Short mmCIF file of C-alpha atoms in Angstrom, two decimals:
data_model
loop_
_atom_site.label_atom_id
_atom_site.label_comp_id
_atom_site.label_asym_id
_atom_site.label_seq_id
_atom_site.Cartn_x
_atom_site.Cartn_y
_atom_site.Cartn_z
CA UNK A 10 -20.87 26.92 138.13
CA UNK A 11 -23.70 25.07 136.46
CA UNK A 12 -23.65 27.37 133.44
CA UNK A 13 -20.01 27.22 132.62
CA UNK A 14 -20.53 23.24 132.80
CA UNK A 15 -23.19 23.72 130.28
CA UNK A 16 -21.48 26.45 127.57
CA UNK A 17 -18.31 23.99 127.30
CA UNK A 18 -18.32 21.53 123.82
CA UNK A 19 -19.54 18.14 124.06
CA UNK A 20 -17.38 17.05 120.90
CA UNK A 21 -13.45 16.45 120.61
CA UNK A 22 -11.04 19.10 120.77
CA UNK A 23 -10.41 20.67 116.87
CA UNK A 24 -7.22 19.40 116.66
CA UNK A 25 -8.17 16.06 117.03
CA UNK A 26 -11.01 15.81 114.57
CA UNK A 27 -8.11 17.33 111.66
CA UNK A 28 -6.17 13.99 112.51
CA UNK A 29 -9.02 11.69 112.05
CA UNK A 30 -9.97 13.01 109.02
CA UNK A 31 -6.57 13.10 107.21
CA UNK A 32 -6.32 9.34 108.47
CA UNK A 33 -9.86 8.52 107.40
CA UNK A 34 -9.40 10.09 103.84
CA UNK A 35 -5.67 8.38 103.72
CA UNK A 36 -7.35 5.19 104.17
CA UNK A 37 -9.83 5.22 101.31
CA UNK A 38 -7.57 6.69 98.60
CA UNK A 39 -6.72 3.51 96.47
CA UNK A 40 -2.66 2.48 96.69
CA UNK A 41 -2.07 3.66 93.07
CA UNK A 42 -3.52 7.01 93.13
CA UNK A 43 -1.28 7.54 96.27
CA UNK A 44 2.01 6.64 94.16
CA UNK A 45 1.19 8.69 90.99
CA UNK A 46 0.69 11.87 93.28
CA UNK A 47 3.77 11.31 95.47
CA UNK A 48 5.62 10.57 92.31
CA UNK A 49 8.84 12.66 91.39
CA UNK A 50 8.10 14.66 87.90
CA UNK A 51 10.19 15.44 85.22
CA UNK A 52 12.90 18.41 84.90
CA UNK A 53 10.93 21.08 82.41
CA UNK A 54 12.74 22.17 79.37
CA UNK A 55 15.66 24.57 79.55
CA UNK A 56 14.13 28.59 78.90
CA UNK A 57 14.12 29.44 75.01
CA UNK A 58 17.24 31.55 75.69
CA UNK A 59 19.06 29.22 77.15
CA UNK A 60 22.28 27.64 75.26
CA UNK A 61 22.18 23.82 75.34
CA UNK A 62 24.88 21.00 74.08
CA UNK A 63 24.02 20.85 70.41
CA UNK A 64 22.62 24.24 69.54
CA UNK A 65 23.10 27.96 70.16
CA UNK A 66 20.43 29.59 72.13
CA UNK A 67 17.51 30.95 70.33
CA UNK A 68 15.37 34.42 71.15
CA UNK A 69 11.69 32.75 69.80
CA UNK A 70 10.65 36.75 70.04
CA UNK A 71 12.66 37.42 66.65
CA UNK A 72 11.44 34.11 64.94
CA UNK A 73 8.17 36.30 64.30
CA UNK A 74 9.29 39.52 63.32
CA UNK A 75 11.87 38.18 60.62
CA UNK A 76 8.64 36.15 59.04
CA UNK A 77 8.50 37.49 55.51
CA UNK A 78 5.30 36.33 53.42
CA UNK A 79 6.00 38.02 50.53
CA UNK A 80 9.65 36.69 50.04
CA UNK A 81 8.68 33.28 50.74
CA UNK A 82 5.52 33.42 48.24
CA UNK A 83 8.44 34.78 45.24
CA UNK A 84 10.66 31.94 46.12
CA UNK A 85 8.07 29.50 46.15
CA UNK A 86 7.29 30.98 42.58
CA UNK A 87 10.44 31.36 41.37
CA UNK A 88 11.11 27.54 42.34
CA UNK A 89 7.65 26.28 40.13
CA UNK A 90 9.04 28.45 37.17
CA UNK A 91 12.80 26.85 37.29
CA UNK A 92 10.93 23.50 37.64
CA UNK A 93 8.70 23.98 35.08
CA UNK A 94 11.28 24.98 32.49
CA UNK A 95 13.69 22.54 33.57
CA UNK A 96 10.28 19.59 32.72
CA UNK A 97 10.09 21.56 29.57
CA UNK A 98 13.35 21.26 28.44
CA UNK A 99 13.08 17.52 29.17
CA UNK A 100 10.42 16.63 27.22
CA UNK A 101 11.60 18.89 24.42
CA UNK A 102 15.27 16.63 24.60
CA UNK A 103 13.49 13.82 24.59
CA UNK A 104 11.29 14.37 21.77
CA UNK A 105 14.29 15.63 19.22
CA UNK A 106 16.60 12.22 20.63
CA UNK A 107 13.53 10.10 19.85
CA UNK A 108 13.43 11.43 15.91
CA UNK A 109 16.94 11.64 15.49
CA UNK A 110 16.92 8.62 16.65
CA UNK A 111 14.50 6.74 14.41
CA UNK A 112 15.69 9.11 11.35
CA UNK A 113 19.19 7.48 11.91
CA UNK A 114 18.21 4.00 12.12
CA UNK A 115 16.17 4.97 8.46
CA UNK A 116 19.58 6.05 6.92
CA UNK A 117 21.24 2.58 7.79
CA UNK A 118 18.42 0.70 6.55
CA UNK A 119 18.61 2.94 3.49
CA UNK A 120 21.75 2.55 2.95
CA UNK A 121 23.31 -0.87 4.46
CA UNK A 122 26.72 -0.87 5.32
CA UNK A 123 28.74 -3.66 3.06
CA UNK A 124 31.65 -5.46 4.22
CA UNK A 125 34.46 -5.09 1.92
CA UNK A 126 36.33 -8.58 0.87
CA UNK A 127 39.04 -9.48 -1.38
CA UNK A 128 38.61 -9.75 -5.61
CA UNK A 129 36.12 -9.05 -7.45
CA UNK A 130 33.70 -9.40 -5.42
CA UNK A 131 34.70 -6.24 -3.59
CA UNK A 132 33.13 -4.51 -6.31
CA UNK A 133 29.52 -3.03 -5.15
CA UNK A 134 27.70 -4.49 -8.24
CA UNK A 135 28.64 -8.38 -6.95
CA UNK A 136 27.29 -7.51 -4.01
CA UNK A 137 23.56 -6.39 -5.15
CA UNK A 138 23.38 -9.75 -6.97
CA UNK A 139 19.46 -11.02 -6.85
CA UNK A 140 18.78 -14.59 -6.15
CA UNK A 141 16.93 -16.55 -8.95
CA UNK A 142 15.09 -19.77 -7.33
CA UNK A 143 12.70 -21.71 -8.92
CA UNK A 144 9.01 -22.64 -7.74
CA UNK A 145 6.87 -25.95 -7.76
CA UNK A 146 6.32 -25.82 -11.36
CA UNK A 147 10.28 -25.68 -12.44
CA UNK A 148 9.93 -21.90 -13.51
CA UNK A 149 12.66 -19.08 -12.54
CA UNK A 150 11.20 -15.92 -10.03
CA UNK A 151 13.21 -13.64 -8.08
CA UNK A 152 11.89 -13.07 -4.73
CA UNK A 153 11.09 -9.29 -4.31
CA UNK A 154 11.11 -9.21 -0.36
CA UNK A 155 7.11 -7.93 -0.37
CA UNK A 156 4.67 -9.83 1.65
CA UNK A 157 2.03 -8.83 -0.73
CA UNK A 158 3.69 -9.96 -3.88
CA UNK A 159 6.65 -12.33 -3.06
CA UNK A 160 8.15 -13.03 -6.28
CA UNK A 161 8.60 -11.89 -9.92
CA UNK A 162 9.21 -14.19 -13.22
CA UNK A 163 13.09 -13.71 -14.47
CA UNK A 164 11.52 -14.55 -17.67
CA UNK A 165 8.06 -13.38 -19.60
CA UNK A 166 6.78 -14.18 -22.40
CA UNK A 167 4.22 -11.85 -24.00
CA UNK A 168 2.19 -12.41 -27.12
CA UNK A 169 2.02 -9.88 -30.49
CA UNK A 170 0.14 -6.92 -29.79
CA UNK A 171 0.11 -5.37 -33.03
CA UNK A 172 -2.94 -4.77 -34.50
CA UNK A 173 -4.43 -5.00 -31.02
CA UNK A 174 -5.91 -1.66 -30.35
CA UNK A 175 -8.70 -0.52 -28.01
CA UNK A 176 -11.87 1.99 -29.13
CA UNK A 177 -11.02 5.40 -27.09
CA UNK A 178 -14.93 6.45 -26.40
CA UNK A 179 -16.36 3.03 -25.70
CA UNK A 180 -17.40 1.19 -22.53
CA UNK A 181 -14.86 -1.13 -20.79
CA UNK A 182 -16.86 -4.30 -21.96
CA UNK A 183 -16.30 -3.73 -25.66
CA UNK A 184 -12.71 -1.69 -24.97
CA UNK A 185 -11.06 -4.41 -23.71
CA UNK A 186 -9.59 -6.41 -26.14
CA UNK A 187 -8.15 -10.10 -25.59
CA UNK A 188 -4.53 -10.99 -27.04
CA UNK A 189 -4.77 -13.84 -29.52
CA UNK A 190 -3.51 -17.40 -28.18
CA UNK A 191 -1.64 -18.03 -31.61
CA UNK A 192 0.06 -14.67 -31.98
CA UNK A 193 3.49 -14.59 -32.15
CA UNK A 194 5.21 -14.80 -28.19
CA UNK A 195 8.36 -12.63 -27.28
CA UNK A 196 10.45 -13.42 -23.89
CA UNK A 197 11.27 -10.60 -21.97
CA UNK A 198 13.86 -10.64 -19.25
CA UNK A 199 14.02 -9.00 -16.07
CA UNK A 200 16.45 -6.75 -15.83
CA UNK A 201 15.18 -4.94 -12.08
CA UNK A 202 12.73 -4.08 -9.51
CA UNK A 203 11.47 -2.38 -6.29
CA UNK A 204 8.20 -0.66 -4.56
CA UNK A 205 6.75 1.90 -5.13
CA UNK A 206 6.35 3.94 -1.87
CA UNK A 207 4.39 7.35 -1.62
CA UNK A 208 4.45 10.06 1.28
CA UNK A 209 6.81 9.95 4.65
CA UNK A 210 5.59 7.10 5.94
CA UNK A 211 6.54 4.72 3.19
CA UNK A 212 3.24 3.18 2.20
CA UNK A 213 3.53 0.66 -0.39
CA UNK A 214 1.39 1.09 -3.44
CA UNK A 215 2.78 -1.29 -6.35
CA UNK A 216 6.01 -3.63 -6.87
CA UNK A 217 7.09 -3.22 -10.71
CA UNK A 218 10.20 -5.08 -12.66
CA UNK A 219 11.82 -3.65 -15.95
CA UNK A 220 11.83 -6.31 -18.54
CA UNK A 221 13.86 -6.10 -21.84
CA UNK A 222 13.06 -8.20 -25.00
CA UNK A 223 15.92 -10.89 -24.69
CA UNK A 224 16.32 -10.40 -28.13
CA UNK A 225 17.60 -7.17 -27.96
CA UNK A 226 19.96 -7.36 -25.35
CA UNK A 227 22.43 -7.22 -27.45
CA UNK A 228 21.84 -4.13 -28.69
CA UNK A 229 21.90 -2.42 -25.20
CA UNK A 230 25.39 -4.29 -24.21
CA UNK A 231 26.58 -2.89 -27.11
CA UNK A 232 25.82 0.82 -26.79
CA UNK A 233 27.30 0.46 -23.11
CA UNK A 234 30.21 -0.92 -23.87
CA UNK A 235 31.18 0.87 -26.56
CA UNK A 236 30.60 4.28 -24.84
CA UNK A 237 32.67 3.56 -22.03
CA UNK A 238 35.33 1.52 -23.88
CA UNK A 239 35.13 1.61 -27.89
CA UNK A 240 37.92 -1.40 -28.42
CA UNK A 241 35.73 -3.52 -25.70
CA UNK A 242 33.55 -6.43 -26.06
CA UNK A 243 33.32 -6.91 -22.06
CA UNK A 244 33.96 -4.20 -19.46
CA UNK A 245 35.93 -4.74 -16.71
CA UNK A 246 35.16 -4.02 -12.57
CA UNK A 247 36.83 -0.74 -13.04
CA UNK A 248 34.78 0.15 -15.73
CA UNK A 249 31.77 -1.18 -14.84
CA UNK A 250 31.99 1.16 -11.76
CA UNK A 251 32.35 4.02 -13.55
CA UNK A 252 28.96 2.75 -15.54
CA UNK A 253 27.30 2.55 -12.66
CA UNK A 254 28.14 6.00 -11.30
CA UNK A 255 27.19 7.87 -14.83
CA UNK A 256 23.64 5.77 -14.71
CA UNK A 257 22.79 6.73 -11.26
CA UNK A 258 24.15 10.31 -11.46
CA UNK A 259 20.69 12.66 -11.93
CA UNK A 260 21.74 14.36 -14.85
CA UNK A 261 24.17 12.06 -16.94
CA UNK A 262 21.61 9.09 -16.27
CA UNK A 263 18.61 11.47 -17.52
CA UNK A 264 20.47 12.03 -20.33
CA UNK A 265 22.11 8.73 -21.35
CA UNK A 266 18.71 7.39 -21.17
CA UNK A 267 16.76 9.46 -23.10
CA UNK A 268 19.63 9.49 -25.92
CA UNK A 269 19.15 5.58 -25.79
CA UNK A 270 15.29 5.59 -25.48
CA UNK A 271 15.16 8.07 -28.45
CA UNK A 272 17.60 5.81 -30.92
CA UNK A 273 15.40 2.93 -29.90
CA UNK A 274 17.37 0.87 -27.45
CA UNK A 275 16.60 -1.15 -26.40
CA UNK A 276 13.93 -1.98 -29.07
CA UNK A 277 11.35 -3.92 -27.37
CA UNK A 278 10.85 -3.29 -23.22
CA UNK A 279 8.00 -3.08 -20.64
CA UNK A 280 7.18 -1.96 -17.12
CA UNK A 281 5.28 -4.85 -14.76
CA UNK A 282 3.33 -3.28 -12.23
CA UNK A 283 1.73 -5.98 -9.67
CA UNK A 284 -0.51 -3.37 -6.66
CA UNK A 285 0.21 -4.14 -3.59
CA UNK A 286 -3.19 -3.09 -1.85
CA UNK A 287 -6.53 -2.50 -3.86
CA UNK A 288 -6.62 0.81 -5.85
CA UNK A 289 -8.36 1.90 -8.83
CA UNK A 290 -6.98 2.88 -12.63
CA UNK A 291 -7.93 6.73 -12.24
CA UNK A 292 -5.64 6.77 -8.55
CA UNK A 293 -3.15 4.89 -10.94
CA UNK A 294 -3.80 7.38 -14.07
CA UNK A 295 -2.97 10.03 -12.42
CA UNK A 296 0.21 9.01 -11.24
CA UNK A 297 1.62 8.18 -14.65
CA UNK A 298 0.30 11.70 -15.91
CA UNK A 299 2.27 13.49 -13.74
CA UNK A 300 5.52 11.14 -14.61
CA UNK A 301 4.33 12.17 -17.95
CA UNK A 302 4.24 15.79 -17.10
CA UNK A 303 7.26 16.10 -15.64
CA UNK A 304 9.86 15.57 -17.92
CA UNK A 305 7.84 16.65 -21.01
CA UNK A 306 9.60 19.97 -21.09
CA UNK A 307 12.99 17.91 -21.53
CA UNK A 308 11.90 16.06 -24.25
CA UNK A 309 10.00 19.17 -25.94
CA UNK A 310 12.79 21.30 -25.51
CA UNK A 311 15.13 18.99 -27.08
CA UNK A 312 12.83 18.61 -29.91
CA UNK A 313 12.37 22.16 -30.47
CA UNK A 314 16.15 22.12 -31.00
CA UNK A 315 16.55 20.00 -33.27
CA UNK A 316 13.48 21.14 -35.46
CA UNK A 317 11.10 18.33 -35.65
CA UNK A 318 7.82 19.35 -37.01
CA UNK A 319 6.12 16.22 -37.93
CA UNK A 320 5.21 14.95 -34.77
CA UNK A 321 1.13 15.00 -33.40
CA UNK A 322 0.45 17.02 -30.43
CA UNK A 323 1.98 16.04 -27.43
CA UNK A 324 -1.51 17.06 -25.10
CA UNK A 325 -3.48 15.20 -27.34
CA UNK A 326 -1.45 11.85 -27.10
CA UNK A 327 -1.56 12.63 -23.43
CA UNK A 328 -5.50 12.19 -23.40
CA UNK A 329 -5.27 9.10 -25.57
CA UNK A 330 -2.91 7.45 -22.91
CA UNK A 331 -5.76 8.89 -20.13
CA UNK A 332 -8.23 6.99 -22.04
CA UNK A 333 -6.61 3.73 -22.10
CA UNK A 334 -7.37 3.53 -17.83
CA UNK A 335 -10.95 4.76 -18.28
CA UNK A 336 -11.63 1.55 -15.88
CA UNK A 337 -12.86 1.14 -12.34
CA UNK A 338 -11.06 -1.27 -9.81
CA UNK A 339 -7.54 -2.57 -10.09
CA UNK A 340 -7.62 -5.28 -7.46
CA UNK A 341 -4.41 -6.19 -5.71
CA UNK A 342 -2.57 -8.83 -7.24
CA UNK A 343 -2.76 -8.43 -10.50
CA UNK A 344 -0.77 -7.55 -13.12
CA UNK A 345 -0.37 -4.31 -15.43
CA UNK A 346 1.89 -4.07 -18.50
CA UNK A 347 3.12 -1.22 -20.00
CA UNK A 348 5.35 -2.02 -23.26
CA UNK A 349 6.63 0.06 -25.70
CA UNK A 350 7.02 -1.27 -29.00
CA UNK A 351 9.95 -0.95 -31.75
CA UNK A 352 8.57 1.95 -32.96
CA UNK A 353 8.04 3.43 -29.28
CA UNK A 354 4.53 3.34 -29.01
CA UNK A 355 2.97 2.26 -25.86
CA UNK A 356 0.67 0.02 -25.17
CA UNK A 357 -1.39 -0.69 -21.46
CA UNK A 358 -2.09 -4.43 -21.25
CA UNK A 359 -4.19 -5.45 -18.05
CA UNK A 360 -4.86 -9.19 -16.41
CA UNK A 361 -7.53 -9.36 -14.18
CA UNK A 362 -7.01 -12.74 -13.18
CA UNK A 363 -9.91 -14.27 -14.94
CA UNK A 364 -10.02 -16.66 -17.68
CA UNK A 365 -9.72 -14.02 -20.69
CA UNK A 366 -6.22 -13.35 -19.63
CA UNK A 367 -4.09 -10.73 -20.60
CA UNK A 368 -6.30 -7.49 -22.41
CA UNK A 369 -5.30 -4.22 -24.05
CA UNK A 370 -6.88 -1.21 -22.70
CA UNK A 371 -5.30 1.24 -25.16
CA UNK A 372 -2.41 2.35 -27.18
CA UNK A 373 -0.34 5.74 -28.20
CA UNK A 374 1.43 5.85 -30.66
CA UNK A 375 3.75 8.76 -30.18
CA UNK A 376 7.46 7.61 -28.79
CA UNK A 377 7.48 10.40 -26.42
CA UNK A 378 4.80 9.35 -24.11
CA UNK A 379 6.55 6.04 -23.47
CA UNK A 380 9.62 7.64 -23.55
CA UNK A 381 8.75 10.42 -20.69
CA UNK A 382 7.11 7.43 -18.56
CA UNK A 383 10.30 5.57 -19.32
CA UNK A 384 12.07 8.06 -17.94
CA UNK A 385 10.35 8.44 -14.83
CA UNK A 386 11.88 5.14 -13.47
CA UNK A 387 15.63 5.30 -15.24
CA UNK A 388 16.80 8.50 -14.83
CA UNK A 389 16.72 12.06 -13.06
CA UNK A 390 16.87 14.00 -10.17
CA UNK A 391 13.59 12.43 -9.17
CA UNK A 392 12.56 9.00 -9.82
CA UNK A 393 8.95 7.37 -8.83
CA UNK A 394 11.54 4.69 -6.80
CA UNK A 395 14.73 4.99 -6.17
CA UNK A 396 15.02 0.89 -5.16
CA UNK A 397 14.01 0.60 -8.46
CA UNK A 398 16.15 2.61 -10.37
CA UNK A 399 19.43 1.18 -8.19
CA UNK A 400 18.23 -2.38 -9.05
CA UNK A 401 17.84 -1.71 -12.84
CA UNK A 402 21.35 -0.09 -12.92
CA UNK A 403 22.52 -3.39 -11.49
CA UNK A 404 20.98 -5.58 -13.64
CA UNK A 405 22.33 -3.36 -16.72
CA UNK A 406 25.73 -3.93 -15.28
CA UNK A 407 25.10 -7.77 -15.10
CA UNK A 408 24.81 -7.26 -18.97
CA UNK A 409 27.45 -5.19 -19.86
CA UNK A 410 30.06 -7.56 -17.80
CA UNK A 411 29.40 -10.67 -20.14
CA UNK A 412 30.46 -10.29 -23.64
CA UNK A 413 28.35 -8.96 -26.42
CA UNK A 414 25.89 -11.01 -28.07
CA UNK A 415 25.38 -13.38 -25.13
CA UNK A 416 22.03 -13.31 -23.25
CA UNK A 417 22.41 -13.17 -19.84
CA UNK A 418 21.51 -16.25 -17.59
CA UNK A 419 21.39 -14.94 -14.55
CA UNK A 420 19.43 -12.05 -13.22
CA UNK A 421 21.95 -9.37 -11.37
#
């Protein structure tokens, strides 16, 4: 009896101890922790094959196994190459509107559209009219429309060069020879300008006006008029148009004005070439060789036509004209005369500005050099300025409208 007493457990029953120690542990768990674990959680997502509301049910095994790389790698290239070409094309469209473009807004600042009014003044040679204002000092200039050179004289007066001739082989200082103060002055009159423009881009190298000895006007009105009208003193709008159209037409113009130049008419004329930027008399030279050079075969054709055999050698009056601009500089500014005598022969007057005034470089006598230089501003498929050429046809019109004998007072 004493040993069962003693084998039996001194602690609480098992059952009891479990309860104390839920209890216990239930006691220190903070509140919060107690919520979040008894709290309800949320319904999982419907099984991949499972149809919802919105969308069919999907089989995510067969996503895999219809993954083609290869396909997707050739549209991904196919869609840079259509992009590509479509950027291409693009900048390609772009490029041809943008010169179109400017190439059309050249053509209507070429060629100005006029507004057509009642009367005479519908005709197209009113309407090309210059404006003749006078400056500070009371004298008439015609503004040219060139920053560089703003305005011509309607009116020059040039002294006697004959007898004034320049030594072909010697330096510039003793070449240059200065126009006598009391020689005998002729007035020229302006009969048209423009600018000279060379390559694409239109850069300006030299304004230049056709004068006309006043004094032979006359003559010119006359051989106009009569050719279009023989019983006419005057020509009328009609006729004047019909002037114009022969004198700007390449090949009739070419010819009219070599037929004219070759009979002497007019008599007494010269070429005033102002540069617009700073060049030199070789870069100039040249220029006026080629003119030269280019309708020489006209003019020695015709010749060789008509027989002529007393005339010098055209190459060597070429070289005397090259001699007359065996000079260095030809600053901006200043002026360069060409005239061609009575007789034809030309001679190359320069004004640098200074105090010595107007000098003769040089002088050929044979007609045909002034004639073919002549020729390179009047007439032809190809003039050295096309301004120029429209603006001297105008300006023979102005003549041809008043009747003969009368100088003109107004510059067209």
């Amino acid at each position: 009896m004493l040993c069962r007493a003693t084998m039996r457990p001194r602690g609480p029953p098992m059952a009891t101890r479990s309860f104390s120690s839920a209890a216990s542990t239930l006691l220190r768990t903070p509140r919060t922790a107690r919520t979040a674990r008894t709290a309800p959680t949320k319904p999982s997502a419907p099984p991949a094959g499972t149809r919802t509301f919105l969308r069919p049910a999907q089989n995510d095994s067969n996503i895999l196994d219809s993954l083609d790389v290869s396909r997707i790698a050739r549209d991904r290239y196919n869609y840079e190459r259509r992009r590509r070409i479509f950027l291409y094309c693009g900048a390609l469209s772009g490029f041809v509107a943008t010169c179109y473009t400017a190439w059309k807004i050249k053509v209507l600042l070429d060629n100005p559209i006029q507004a057509d009014a009642a009367g005479v003044a519908a005709s197209s040679i009113d309407q090309a009219r210059k404006v003749v204002v006078h400056d500070k000092d009371g004298r008439e200039i015609v503004p040219t429309g060139n920053s560089t050179v703003p305005e011509f004289p309607r009116t020059l007066v040039l002294g006697d060069l004959d007898g004034s001739t320049a030594k072909d082989a010697a330096p510039v200082s003793s070449q240059t020879i200065v126009i006598p103060n009391g020689a005998v002055e002729d007035e020229y009159t302006l009969v048209g300008f423009g600018t000279r423009t060379v390559s694409f881009l239109s850069i300006q190298v030299y304004v230049v006006g056709f004068y006309i000895a006043t004094a032979d006007i006359a003559a010119l009105q006359n051989r106009l008029v009569k050719r279009v009208n023989p019983i006419a003193t005057a020509l009328v709008p009609s006729e004047k148009d019909d002037l114009r159209a022969s004198l700007l037409d390449p090949a009739e113009g070419e010819a009219l004005w070599d037929a004219l130049l070759a009979d002497g008419v007019p008599a007494r004329s010269l070429f005033r070439i102002v540069p617009v930027r700073d060049t030199d008399f070789p870069h100039l030279r040249d220029g006026f060789v080629r003119a030269i050079q280019a309708k020489a075969p006209r003019i020695l054709e015709q010749e060789a036509k008509e027989g002529a055999s007393a005339t010098p050698d055209f190459g060597e009056s070429v070289k005397e004209f090259r001699r007359a601009f065996n000079r260095g500089k030809a600053p901006k500014k200043q002026e360069l005369l060409m005239v061609r005598g009575a007789d034809g022969s030309l001679r190359v007057v320069f004004d640098d500005g200074r105090s010595t005034g107007r000098q003769v470089l040089g002088s050929v006598a044979d007609e045909r050099v002034s004639r073919a230089l002549w020729l390179n501003y009047l007439g032809g498929r190809k003039v050295a300025s096309e301004a120029t050429r429209k603006s001297i046809v105008d300006g023979v019109i102005e003549f041809v409208e008043r009747p003969i004998g009368t100088v003109a007072s107004q510059v067209v």
